[in-house]
Coordinates of C-alpha atoms in Angstrom, one line a residue:
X1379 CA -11.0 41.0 18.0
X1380 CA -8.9 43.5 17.6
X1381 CA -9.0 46.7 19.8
X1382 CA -7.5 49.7 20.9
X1383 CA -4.7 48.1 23.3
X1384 CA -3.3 45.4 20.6
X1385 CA -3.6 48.0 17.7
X1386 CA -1.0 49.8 18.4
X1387 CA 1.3 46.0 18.7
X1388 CA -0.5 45.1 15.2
X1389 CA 1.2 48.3 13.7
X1390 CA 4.8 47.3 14.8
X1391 CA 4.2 43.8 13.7
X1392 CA 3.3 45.3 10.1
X1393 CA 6.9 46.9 10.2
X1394 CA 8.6 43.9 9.8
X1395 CA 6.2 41.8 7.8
X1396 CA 7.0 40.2 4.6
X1397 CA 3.9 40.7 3.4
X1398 CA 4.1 44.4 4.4
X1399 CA 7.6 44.5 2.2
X1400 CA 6.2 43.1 -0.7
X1401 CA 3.4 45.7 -0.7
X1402 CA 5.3 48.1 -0.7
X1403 CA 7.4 47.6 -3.3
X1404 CA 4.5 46.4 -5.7
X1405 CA 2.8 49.7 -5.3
X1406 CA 6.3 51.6 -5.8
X1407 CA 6.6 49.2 -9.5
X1408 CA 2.9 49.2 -10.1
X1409 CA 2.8 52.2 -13.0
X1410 CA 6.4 51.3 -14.3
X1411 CA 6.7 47.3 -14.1
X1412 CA 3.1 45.5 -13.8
X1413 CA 4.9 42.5 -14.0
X1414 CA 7.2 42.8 -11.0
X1415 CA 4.0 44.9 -9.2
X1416 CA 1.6 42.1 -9.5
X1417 CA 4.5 39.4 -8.5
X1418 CA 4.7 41.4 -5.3
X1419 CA 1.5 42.1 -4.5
X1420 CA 0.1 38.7 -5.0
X1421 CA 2.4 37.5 -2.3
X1422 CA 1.6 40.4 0.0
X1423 CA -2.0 39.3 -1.0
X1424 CA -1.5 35.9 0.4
X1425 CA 0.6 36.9 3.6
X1426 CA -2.3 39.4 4.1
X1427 CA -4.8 37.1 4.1
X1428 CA -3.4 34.4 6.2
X1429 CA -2.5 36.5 8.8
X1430 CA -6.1 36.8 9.2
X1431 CA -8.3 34.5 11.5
X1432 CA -11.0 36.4 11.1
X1433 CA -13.2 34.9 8.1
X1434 CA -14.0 36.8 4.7
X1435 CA -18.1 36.8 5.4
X1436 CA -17.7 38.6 9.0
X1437 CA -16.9 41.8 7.1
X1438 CA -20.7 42.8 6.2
X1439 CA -18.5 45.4 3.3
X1440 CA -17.7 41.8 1.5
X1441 CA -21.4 41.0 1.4
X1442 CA -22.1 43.2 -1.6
X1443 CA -18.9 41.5 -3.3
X1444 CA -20.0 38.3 -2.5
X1445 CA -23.7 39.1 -4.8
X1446 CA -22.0 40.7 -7.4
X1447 CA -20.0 37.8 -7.7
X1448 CA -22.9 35.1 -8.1
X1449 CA -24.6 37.4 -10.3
X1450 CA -21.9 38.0 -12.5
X1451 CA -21.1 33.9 -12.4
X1452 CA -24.6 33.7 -13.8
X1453 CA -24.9 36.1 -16.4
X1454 CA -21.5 34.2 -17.7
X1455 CA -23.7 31.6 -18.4
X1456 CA -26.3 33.3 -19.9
X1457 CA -24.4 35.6 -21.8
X1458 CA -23.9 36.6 -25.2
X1459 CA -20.3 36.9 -26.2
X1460 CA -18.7 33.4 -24.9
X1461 CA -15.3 32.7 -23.3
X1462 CA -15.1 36.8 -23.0
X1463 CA -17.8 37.1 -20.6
X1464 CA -15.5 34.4 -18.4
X1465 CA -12.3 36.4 -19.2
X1466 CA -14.2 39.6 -18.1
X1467 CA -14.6 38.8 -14.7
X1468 CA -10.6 38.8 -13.9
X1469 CA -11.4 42.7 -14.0
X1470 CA -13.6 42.1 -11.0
X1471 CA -13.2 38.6 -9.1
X1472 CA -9.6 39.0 -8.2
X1473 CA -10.2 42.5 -6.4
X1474 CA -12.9 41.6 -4.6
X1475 CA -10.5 39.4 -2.3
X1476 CA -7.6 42.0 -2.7
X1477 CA -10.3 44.5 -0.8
X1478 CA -10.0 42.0 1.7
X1479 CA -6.9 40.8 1.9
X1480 CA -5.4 44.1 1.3
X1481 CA -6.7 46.0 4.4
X1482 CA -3.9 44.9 6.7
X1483 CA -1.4 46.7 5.1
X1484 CA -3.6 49.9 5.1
X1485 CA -5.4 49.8 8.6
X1486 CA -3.4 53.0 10.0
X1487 CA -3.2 56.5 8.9
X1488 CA 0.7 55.8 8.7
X1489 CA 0.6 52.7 6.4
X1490 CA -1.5 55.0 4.3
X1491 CA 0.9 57.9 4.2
X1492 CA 3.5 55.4 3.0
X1493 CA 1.3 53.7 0.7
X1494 CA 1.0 56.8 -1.1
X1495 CA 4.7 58.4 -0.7
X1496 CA 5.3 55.1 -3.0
X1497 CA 2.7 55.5 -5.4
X1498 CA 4.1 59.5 -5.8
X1499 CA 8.1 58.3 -5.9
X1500 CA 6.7 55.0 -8.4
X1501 CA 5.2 57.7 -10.5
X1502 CA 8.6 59.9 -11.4
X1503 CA 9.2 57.6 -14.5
X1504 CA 5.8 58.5 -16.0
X1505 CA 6.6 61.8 -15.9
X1506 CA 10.2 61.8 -17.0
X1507 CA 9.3 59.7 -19.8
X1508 CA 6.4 61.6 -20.5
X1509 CA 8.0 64.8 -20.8
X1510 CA 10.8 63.6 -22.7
X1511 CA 8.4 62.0 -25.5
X1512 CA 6.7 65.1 -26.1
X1513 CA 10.0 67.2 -25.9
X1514 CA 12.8 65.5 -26.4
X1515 CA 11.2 62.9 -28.7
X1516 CA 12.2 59.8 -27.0
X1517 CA 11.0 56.6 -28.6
X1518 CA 10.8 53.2 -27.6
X1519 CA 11.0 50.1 -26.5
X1520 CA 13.1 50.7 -23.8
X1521 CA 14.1 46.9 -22.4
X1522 CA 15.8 47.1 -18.3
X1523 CA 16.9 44.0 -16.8
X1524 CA 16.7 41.5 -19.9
X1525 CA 13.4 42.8 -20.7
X1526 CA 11.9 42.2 -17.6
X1527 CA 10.9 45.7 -17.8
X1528 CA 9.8 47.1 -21.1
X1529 CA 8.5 50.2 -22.0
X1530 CA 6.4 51.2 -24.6
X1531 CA 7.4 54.9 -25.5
X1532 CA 5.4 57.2 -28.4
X1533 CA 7.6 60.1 -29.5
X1534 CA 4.9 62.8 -29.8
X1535 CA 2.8 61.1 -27.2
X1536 CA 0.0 58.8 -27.9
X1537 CA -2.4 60.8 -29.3
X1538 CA 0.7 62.8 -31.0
X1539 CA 0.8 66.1 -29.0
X1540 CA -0.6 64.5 -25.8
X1541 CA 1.5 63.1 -23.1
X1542 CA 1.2 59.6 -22.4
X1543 CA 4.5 58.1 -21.1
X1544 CA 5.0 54.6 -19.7
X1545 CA 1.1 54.1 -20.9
X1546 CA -1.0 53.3 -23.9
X1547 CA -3.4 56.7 -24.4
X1548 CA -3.0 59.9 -23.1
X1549 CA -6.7 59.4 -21.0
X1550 CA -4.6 56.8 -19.0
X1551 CA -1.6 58.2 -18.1
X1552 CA -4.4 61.5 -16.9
X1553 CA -6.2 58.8 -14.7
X1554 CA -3.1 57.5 -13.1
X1555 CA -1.9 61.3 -12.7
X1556 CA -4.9 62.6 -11.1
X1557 CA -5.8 59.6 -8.9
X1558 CA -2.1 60.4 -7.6
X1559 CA -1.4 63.9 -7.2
X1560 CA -3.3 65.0 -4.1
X1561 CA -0.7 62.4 -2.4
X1562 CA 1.9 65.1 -4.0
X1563 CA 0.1 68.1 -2.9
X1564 CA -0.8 66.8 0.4
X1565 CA 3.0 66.6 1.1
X1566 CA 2.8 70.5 0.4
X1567 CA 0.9 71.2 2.9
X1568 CA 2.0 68.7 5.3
X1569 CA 5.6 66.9 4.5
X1570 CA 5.7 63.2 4.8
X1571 CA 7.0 62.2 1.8
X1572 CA 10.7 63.6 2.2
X1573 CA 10.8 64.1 5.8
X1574 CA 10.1 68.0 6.2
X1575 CA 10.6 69.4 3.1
X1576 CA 8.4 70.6 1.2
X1577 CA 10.5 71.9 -1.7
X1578 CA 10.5 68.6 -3.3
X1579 CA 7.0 68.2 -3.3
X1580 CA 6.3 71.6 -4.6
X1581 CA 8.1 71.1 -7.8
X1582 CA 6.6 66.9 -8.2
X1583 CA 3.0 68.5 -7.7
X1584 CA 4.1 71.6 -10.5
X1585 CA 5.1 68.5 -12.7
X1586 CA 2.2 66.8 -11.7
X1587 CA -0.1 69.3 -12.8
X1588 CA 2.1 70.2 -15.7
X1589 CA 2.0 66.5 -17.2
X1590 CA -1.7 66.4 -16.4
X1591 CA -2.1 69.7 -18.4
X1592 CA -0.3 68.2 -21.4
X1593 CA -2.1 64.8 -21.6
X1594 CA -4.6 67.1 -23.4
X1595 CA -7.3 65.5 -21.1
X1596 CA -10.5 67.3 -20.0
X1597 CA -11.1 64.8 -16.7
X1598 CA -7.2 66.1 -15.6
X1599 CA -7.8 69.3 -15.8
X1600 CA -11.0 69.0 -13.5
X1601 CA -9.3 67.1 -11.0
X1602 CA -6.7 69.9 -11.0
X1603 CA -9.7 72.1 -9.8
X1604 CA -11.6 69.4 -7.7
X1605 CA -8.4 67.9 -6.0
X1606 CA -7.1 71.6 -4.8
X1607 CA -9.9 72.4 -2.3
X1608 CA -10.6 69.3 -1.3
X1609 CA -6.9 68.7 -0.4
X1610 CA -6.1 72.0 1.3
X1611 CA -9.5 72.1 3.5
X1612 CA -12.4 74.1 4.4
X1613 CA -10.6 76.7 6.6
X1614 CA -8.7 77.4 3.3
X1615 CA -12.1 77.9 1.2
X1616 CA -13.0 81.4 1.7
X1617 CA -10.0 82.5 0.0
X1618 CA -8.9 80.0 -2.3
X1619 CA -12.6 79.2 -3.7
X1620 CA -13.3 82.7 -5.1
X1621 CA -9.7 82.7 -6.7
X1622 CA -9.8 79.6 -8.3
X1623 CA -13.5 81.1 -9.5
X1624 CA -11.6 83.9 -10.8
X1625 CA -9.4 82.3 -12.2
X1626 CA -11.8 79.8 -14.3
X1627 CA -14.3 82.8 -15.6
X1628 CA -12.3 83.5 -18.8
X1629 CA -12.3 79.9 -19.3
X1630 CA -16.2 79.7 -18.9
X1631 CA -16.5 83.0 -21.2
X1632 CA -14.1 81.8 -23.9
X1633 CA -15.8 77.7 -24.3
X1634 CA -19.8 79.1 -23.7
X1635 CA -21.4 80.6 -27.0
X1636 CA -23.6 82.8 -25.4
X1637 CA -21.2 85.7 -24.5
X1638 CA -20.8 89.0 -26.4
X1639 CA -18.2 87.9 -29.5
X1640 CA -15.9 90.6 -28.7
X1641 CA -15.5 89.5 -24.9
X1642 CA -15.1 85.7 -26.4
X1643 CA -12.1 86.9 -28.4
X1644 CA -10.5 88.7 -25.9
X1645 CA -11.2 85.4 -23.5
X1646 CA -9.6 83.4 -26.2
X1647 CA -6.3 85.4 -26.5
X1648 CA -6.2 85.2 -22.6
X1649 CA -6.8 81.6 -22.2
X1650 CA -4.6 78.7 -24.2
X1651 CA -5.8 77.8 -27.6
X1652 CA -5.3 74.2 -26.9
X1653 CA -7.2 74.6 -23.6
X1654 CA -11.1 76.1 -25.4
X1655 CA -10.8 74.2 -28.0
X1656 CA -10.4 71.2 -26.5
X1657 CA -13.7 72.2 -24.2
X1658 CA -15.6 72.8 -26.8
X1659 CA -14.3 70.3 -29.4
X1660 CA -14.6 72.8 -31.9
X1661 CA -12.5 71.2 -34.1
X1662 CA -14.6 68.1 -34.4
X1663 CA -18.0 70.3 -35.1
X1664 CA -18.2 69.4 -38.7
X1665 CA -16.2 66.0 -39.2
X1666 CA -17.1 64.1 -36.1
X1667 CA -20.9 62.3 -36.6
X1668 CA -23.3 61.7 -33.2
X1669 CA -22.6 58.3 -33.0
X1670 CA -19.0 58.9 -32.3
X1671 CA -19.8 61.3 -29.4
X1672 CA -20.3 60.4 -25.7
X1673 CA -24.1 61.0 -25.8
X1674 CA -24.5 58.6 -29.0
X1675 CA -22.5 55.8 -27.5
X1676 CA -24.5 56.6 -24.4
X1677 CA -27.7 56.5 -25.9
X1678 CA -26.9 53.2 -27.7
X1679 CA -25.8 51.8 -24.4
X1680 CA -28.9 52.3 -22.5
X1681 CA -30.7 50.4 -26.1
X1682 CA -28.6 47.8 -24.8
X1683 CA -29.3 47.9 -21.1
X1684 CA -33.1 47.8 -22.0
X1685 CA -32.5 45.1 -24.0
X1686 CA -31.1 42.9 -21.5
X1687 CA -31.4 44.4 -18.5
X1688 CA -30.9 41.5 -15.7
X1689 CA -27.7 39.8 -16.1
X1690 CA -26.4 41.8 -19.4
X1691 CA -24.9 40.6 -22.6
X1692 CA -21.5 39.7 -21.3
X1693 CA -18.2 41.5 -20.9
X1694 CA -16.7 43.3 -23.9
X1695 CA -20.3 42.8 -25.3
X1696 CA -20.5 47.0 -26.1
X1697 CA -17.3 46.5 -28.6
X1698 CA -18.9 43.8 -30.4
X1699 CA -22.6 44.9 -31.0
X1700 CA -22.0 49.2 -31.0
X1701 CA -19.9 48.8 -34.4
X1702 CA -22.8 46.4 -36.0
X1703 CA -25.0 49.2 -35.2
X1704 CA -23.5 52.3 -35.4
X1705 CA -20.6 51.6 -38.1
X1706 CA -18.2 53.0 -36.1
X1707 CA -15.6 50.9 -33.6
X1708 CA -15.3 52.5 -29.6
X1709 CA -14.1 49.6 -27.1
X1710 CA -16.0 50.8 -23.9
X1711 CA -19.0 53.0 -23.5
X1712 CA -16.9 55.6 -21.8
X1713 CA -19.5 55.5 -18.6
X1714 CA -18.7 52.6 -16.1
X1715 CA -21.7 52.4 -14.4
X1716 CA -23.5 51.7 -17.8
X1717 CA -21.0 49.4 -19.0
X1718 CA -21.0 47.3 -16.0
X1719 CA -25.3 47.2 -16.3
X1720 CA -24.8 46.1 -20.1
X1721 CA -21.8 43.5 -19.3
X1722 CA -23.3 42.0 -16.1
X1723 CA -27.0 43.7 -15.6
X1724 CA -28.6 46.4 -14.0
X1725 CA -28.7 44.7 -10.7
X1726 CA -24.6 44.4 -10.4
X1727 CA -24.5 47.5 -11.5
X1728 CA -26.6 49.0 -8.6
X1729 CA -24.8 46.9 -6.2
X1730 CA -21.2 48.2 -7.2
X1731 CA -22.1 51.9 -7.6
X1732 CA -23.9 51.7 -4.1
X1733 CA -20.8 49.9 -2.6
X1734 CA -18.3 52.5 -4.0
X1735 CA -21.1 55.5 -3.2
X1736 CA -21.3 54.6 0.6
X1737 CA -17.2 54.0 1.1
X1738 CA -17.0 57.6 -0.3
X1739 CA -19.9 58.9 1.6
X1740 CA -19.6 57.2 5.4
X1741 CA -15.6 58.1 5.4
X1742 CA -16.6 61.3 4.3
X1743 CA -19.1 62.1 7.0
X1744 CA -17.7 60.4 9.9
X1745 CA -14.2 60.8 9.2
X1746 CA -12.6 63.4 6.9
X1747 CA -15.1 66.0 7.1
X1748 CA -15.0 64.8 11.2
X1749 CA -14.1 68.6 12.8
X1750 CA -12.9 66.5 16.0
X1751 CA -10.0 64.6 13.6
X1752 CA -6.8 66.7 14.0
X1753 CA -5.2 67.8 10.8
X1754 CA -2.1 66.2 11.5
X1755 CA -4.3 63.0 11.1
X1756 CA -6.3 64.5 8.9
X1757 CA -4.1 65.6 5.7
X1758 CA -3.6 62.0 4.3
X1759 CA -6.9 60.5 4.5
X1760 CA -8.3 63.9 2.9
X1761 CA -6.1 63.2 0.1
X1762 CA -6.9 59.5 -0.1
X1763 CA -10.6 60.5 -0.3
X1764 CA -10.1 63.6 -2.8
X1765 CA -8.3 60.6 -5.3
X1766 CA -11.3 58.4 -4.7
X1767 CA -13.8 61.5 -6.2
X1768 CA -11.4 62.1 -8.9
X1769 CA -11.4 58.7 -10.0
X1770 CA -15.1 58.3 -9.8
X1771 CA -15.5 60.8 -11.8
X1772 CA -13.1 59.7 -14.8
X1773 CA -15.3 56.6 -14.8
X1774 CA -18.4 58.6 -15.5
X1775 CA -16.8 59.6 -18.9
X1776 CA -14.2 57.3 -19.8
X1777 CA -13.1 53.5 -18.7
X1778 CA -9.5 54.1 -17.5
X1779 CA -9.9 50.9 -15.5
X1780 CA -9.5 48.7 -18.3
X1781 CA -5.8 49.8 -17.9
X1782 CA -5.3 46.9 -14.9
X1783 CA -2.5 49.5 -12.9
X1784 CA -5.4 52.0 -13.1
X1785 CA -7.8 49.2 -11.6
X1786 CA -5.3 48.1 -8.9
X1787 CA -5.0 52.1 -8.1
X1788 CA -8.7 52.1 -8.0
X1789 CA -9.0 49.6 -5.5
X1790 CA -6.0 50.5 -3.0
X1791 CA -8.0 53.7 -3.3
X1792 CA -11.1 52.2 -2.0
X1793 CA -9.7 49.8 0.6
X1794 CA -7.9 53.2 2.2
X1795 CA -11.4 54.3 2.6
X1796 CA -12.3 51.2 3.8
X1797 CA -9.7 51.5 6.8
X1798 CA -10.1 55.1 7.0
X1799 CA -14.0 53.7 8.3
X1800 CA -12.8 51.2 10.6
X1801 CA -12.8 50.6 14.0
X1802 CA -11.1 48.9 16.3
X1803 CA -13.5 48.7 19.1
X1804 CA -16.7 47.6 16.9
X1805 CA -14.9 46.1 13.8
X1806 CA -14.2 42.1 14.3
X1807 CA -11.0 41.9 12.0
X1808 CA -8.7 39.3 14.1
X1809 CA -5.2 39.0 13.3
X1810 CA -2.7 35.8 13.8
X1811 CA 0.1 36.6 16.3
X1812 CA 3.4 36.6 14.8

C-alpha cells in the first residue's frame, strides 16, 4: 500500500514515466487531433494500468462501474434498436477502466496542475481558429502532416454567427471552453501555467470568455458567472458576489416580462441585443412548435422512461422513436440523466448520477472547501472541481458528451476529483517499482 513515505518516490518515478509522457501529450492533442490524442492516451492507459498491483475491484469507487456495466450488457440484449445499443456502450465501457487506469497520472496536486496547463495551451487552436472563422472568414479543411490532422472549419461558425472552431456545433466548442477555463483563470490568480506571469493568462482567460461569449451559448455564459466565484474563493465573496449581482440585474430586467416596459427598454439598450434575445428566445416565439423545445423533448423522454423503465430501449433509441412521434428529428434528449434512463434504464441511471454526485460532493466537503488546505494547494483542485459543476450542468440541458474529446474531458475531470479524495494512508492503490 502506498503511504505517505513512498508517495513522494511515486511522484518522481511519474516524471520519467512513459506512460506519464504519453499522457501528457494526449491531453495537449485531445481538442485539436483526436486521433493522435487517443493514440497517446491508450498507451498511457496501458502503462497506467500495469504499473498497478493493486486489482481493479479493491477500489470500492469501481463498484458502481462495475453494475452499471452488467446492467447496461443486459439491456443490450433486451433492447430495442440492435447493433446500436452494442455500439452505444463504447461511450461508457472504455472510461470506466480509464477512471482507473488514469489515476496514476493524476494522484498529486502537481500532475493536476500540469494536466490542466496542457489542456489550456492544447486549447489556443480552438480559439484562434475560432475567432478567425467568425472574423476573418477562414474555411476549411485544413489537412497538417498528410492529413493526419484535419480540421473541419465553418466560415461564419457553425451555426453561422456562432463560434465553433476545430468542432462540429457551437454548443461543443462552449462545453470544451467552459470545462477549461477556470484552469486559465486559476493561473490568474495563482501562475503555474507560465512560470510567474500572469499576463499571459489574463489575456487566454479574456479570450476564453470572449470565445465563450461568441459561441452564442446560454450554458457558457453561466459558467462564466458560476466558474468566477467558485475559482477565486470565499474570502473574495463579499465583494465580488454583490458586483457580479450588479452586474447581472439589467440582464434579469431586460429577459423577465414582468418589469415596467419603459425600464425593459432602457435594459435592452444597456445589455447586448444578441445576449436578451437569446435568453428569452424571442425570436423563436411564433415559428418554433413545443415539440421542438427542451420541455417537449423532455416530456416525451420521460413517456419513454415510463415505458421502459428497467433496462431502457437501447442507445440512440431517443433519435429513432422522438421523430416517429413528434415529426420533428433532435439526436439526444438534451438532459443526460434522462437519456441515460431511456438508453440503459432508470437503475443505471441512478447509479451514474449518484457516482458523479458524491465525487463532486465528498472532494467538495473534505477537500476544496477544507479551511485547513492551504491556498497554494488549494487553487488547482478548486478549479478542477469548478470544471466538474460546469460540466454537470451542460449535461442537464444539452449532451456535449456525445462529442468523444468532450467525454474524455469529462472523465479526466472526474478522476481529478477522484485523486483530489484519496489518501495515502487509508487508500490501498499499490504501485509496481520501476
Amino acid at each position: 500500500m502506498i503511504n505517505n513515505a513512498n508517495f513522494s518516490t511515486l511522484k518522481n518515478n511519474l516524471l520519467v514515466n512513459n506512460g506519464w509522457r504519453c499522457f501528457q501529450i494526449g491531453v495537449f492533442f485531445l481538442p485539436s487531433s483526436a486521433l493522435i490524442s487517443y493514440i497517446f492516451l491508450l498507451i498511457a492507459l496501458f502503462e497506467g494500468s500495469f504499473i498497478r498491483r493493486d486489482l481493479y475491484w479493491r477500489d470500492y469507487w469501481n463498484y458502481p462501474l462495475v453494475l452499471t456495466s452488467l446492467l447496461m450488457l443486459v439491456g443490450c440484449i433486451r433492447s430495442q434498436t440492435g447493433w446500436l445499443a452494442w455500439i452505444g456502450l463504447f461511450n461508457w465501457l472504455p472510461f470506466f477502466w480509464c477512471f482507473w487506469g488514469f489515476q496514476p497520472y493524476l494522484l498529486t496536486t502537481e500532475r493536476r496542475r500540469k494536466c490542466a496547463s496542457w489542456l489550456v495551451l492544447g486549447s489556443l487552436p480552438v480559439l484562434i481558429t475560432g475567432f478567425g472563422q467568425l472574423w476573418l472568414g477562414w474555411k476549411g479543411p485544413w489537412e497538417l502532416f498528410d492529413g493526419l490532422i484535419i480540421w473541419f472549419i465553418s466560415p461564419g461558425g457553425e451555426p453561422l454567427g456562432r463560434l465553433s472552431g476545430l468542432f462540429d456545433y457551437a454548443n461543443i466548442t462552449a462545453a470544451w471552453l467552459s470545462g477549461v477555463w477556470p484552469f486559465c483563470f486559476a493561473s490568474v490568480i495563482r501562475p503555474f501555467i507560465f512560470g510567474r506571469n500572469r499576463v499571459i493568462p489574463f489575456l487566454l482567460s479574456v479570450a476564453f470568455v470572449l470565445a465563450m461569449i461568441l459561441t452564442n451559448s446560454r450554458n457558457a455564459w453561466g459558467a462564466i458567472f458560476i466558474g468566477l466565484p467558485l475559482v477565486v474563493g470565499s474570502a473574495s465573496w463579499s465583494w465580488l458576489i454583490p458586483l457580479m449581482v450588479i452586474c447581472f440585474i439589467p440582464i434579469v430586467i431586460a429577459v423577465l416580462p414582468v418589469f415596467d416596459a419603459g425600464l425593459q427598454q432602457f435594459a435592452r439598450s444597456i445589455v447586448p441585443e444578441s445576449i436578451w434575445m437569446r435568453l428569452t428566445d424571442i425570436q423563436f416565439v411564433d415559428t418554433r412548435p413545443f415539440e421542438a423545445t427542451r420541455i417537449g423533448q423532455w416530456r416525451i423522454a420521460f413517456n419513454l422512461i415510463f415505458e421502459k423503465p428497467l433496462f431502457g430501449w437501447g442507445a440512440a433509441a431517443f433519435s429513432i422513436i422522438y421523430p416517429l412521434r413528434t415529426g420533428l428529428y433532435h439526436g439526444h434528449s438534451h438532459n443526460l440523466p434522462l437519456e441515460i434512463a431511456i438508453s440503459h434504464g432508470i437503475l443505471v441511471a441512478i447509479l451514474l448520477n449518484l457516482f458523479v454526485f458524491a465525487l463532486l460532493i465528498i472532494s467538495a466537503y473534505y477537500k476544496i472547501f477544507n479551511k485547513l488546505r492551504t491556498q497554494k494547494n488549494l487553487i488547482i483542485d478548486r478549479a478542477w472541481w469548478t470544471s466538474a459543476l460546469i460540466l454537470i450542468c451542460f449535461h442537464a440541458t444539452d449532451i456535449p458528451m456525445f462529442d468523444s474529446r468532450v467525454n474524455i474531458l469529462g472523465w479526466l475531470i472526474l478522476i481529478g476529483l477522484r485523486c483530489i479524495i484519496f489518501n495515502p494512508d487509508t487508500d490501498k492503490i499499490v504501485f509496481k517499482e520501476n
